[in-house]
Every structure is written in structure tokens, then in C-alpha cells.
Amino acid sequence: MAFRSVTASPTSPGANAAAAGAHKAPPATLVIFGAHGDLTKRLLMPSLYNLAGGALLDDGFKIIGVDRVPSDDAKWREELTATMQEFTHDKTAEFYVEKVDETNWGWVTQRLSYLQADFTKKEDMARLAQQVQGNAVFYLAVAARFFGDVVEQLGGVGLLKQAEGAFRRVVIEKPYGADLASAKTLNARVLAQADESQIFRIDHFLGKETVQNIMALRFANGIFEPLWKRDHIDYVEITAAETIGVEQRGAFYEPTGALRDMVPNHLFQLLSMVSMEPPNSFDAEAVRNEKAKLLKAIHPVRHEDVVRGQYAAGTVQGHSVAAYRDEPNVAHDSTTETYVALRLVIDNWRWAGVPFYLRTGKSLGGRQTEVVVHFRKPPFALFRDTAVDELTPNVLTLDIQPFEGLTLSISAKHPGPQMILAPVQLRFQYKDAFKLEPNVGYETLIYDCLIGDPTLFQRADMIEASWAVVDPAIKESGEQPELYAAGSAGPAGAEALLARDGHSWAALKAE
Ligand code: BG6
């Protein structure tokens, strides 16, 4: 992730990357394990297409898709082309274009080849080894239970050995482990095969511009940081509310649940960006050291500070939704949580006594990912002899999605002869200030991996520190979750969690 100042509103496609001084990534072979999987089709291919459009990939770039499914180069290309075309019909998809640009997509497809192989078999991996020379990135877009096996196989056939002028990197998806113990085991297996600097543990939330902007907001502006501490901040909410249910992912979701799926990864990324100390530079290790320090300062969550919920039947955006337990591949007596809320405290000087409330859930009444920073109330004294009987605290909302920007709520004088205050909002919206290029969130991450910048990736110690915080809640997760109606704001217990401290969650906005 390169930091430079540029003027807003570049106008031509690819201009944002060019304006930021991004140069082409070095030539490399990208090997995708799970070539037939959803992630490859829905996100990796559109990202490569966008990177090609931004002229950020070298002509020597190659892509090898590896999967057990019988196929060949031509068939794989055809299938991926058909999926890209489907994106032109669905405006709500993560990737939407009116028309697939043939030059850019052609650039990608020319470089695609397919290897039918079983990554658990040494002879198959040896066949792969024959096809890979020079720089290579191995992308593990496979089910999490295979991460350790694939890395061991790669190591076993010598594919992770770096030589002068040939880097070898591995991108590992989430969930990275299922609790602290399994994350430690996975780290040990992975690090027995490769050096930490070769491992890129990906969290797609960090590919979102609005998430990266948290660092820009805090550290590139002088006005926020002096207030960014316990003296001025009362509490912080972090929300990732979704309107979608588990859809066809029951088999993955049943043993996973909302806590593992979203909290130690996505929500903790937001939490660490918001609460870490300023790094002394934007060097990858400086940033990751500060994040790791912060994660280690979070107190392991207490039983009374966790609320688990599961959606019952209801109505989301006018559509009837079945109960989670009636979804495909879900047990009729499932105790998996589809919602979780936590109250966390950070044991350091900056944040002592400031609660951080986190919540995430599926089939809720609104789709909203945001960080809401509640400042302390000003003293009343000044307004003693006026009609003002209560002052509203300032609230800064960092809107991650679908609204992308930020909102600062302040009090203003209502026009008229009396001193009456009214809340008003100052808003910045990304799309007003910049020309937004199509972005599914993986572009920056793939590019960063190719140029060897790990700033936005998780280090082994960060992963373990995150699991250590939520581990007590995981150990209890066999308990019955509290039911909430699909389309609601979540279980009543989540409101009670904040009410205990005299606080309340920001309302979910229906789309
Ligand atoms: C994924 C989770 O990592 O993130 C999904 O597995 C979740 O369950 C998704 O829906 C949310 O990501 P985004 O970018 O759509 O907010």
C-alpha cells in the first residue's frame, strides 16, 4: 500500500492507480488452487480484469488454475468468460459492469491455463512444479481445512524455495484456524515450509478503500488524533450488519458461525485500524507491529459480554425469509449463531474504560458496515439559562459500506430568536470526491502481494492475538442462541448489553 498525496477527482479509467504513482507489478505466475470455486469466479477473476484494465500487471504475468474438476485451458476460459458476462446482468453483484471490455478480458484469458490436479497428491504437485518458473504466488482459494495440506505439498515439491530473482509467496484465505489452538497449529505447519515474509494471510475487508481510509483519516489529518482517546471518546460501535442469510453456504456456516466468520478477522481489522497507536511510518512492519500491539491489549472477552443470536423466520426487505434452521445443510436443532454482539475493553492508556461494542449478523433489517465513534458530551454550563435542556454528543460515523464515506453529527443553532439546538450532519461521500473505478476489493491485495507489500495482510502473531480474545466465547458456543426475527435489528440481548452501560446501538437503516 503506497501512500502519496494526489488531487481528488481523476477522470480517466485507471487514473486512480496511475495518479497514485502505482507501477506495474513484476512478472509472476499466479497459481490458483480452487480454480472452479466461487471465490475464483466471483472475485479473483474480476480483480485480475480490473488490474489488467489499470495496466498494473506485467506482460509476463500468467495464471494457472488448479482443481480436481476435469477441464482444460479452453473450457476453463469459456466458463470464466460466461461468468464475466453474467455480471453484466446483475447490478447488485459484487462486481458489475455494463459491458466486459474485450481488450482487458482478452489480456487475462490469454494468460490462463488449467491443470487438473489433486493438491493432496505429490505426483500432481510435481506436475505443477514443472510448469512454474521464476516468481510465483500460490493463492489458496480452497476450503480452510486444506490450507495446511496445500502448503506442505508446495514445500514438499520445492515450490516454496526462493532463489535470487524468484520470489515464492502464498496467499491464505480465511478462516485461518477455528480457534486459538488450531490457528497456532496451522501457523506452525505453514511456517515449517516457508518464511513469515512469504505468507500473505488475506482479509478482504482490508481491500476496501473505506477501511484503508481509516488510517488516512486518523494519521493524515491533524484534527482527529488529539481527541482520539479516553478523555474525549465515550464509546465505539463497530457493526457489520447483513441482509443476506446463509444462502447456499449452510455446510460452511454450520461449524463456523458468525463469531468465527466475521469477528477475529473482519471486525478486528476495523477495530485495530480505529484504535491502534500511530505507527512511526507506513512501513509494513511498523503498521503491523502497532496492530499486533493493539490486538494483544484487548482483554479476552467475558461470558457476560457476549450475546449470540440466530435468525428465526421473518421478512427482510419485503421478502419472506425462512428460519436459519430451515436453510439447506443446516441442522434442525442447530445452535450455530448467525448474530453475535460483544463488549470489549482494551487494556492500554489510550482506551482504558472505553467500551468497544462489536456486532455482526445475517438476515438483519439493514445492510450497514460502519464504525461509530461517540464523543463525550460537552458540559452543560453555558446553556443554563436557555431553552436547551440536553446537549447531544458529537458522533463520527466511518461509513464502510454500502454508503462509503463519513458523517460527523454536530449540534447547530436552529434559526430563530431562541437558543435552540438541532442535530445536523457533515457528510463526505467517496463518490462525490473521486471517480470510483470498479473494485471488488481484491485488486489492491493481489497487487500488494505481487509487489511484496504485506502491510494489509495478517501476520502470524496478529492472527493468534485475535483468536486469544474470542476464544472464551468459542468455547461456550454450544449454548442455545437467542432467536431474532429475520429483518429485525438482532436479538434483544444485544440491546441489553449496551443498555447496561447506558448506551444504545445506532439504528440499522433499511436500504
Ligand atoms: C465473508 C464472510 O468473509 O465476508 C461472509 O464469510 C460475509 O459470511 C462476507 O457475508 C462479508 O463481506 P462483505 O465484503 O460483503 O461485507
Coordinates of C-alpha atoms in Angstrom, one line a residue, residues 95 279 328 458:
F95 CA -18.8 -7.0 -9.5
P279 CA 2.9 3.8 13.6
P328 CA -30.3 -26.1 3.3
Q458 CA -2.1 -10.6 8.8

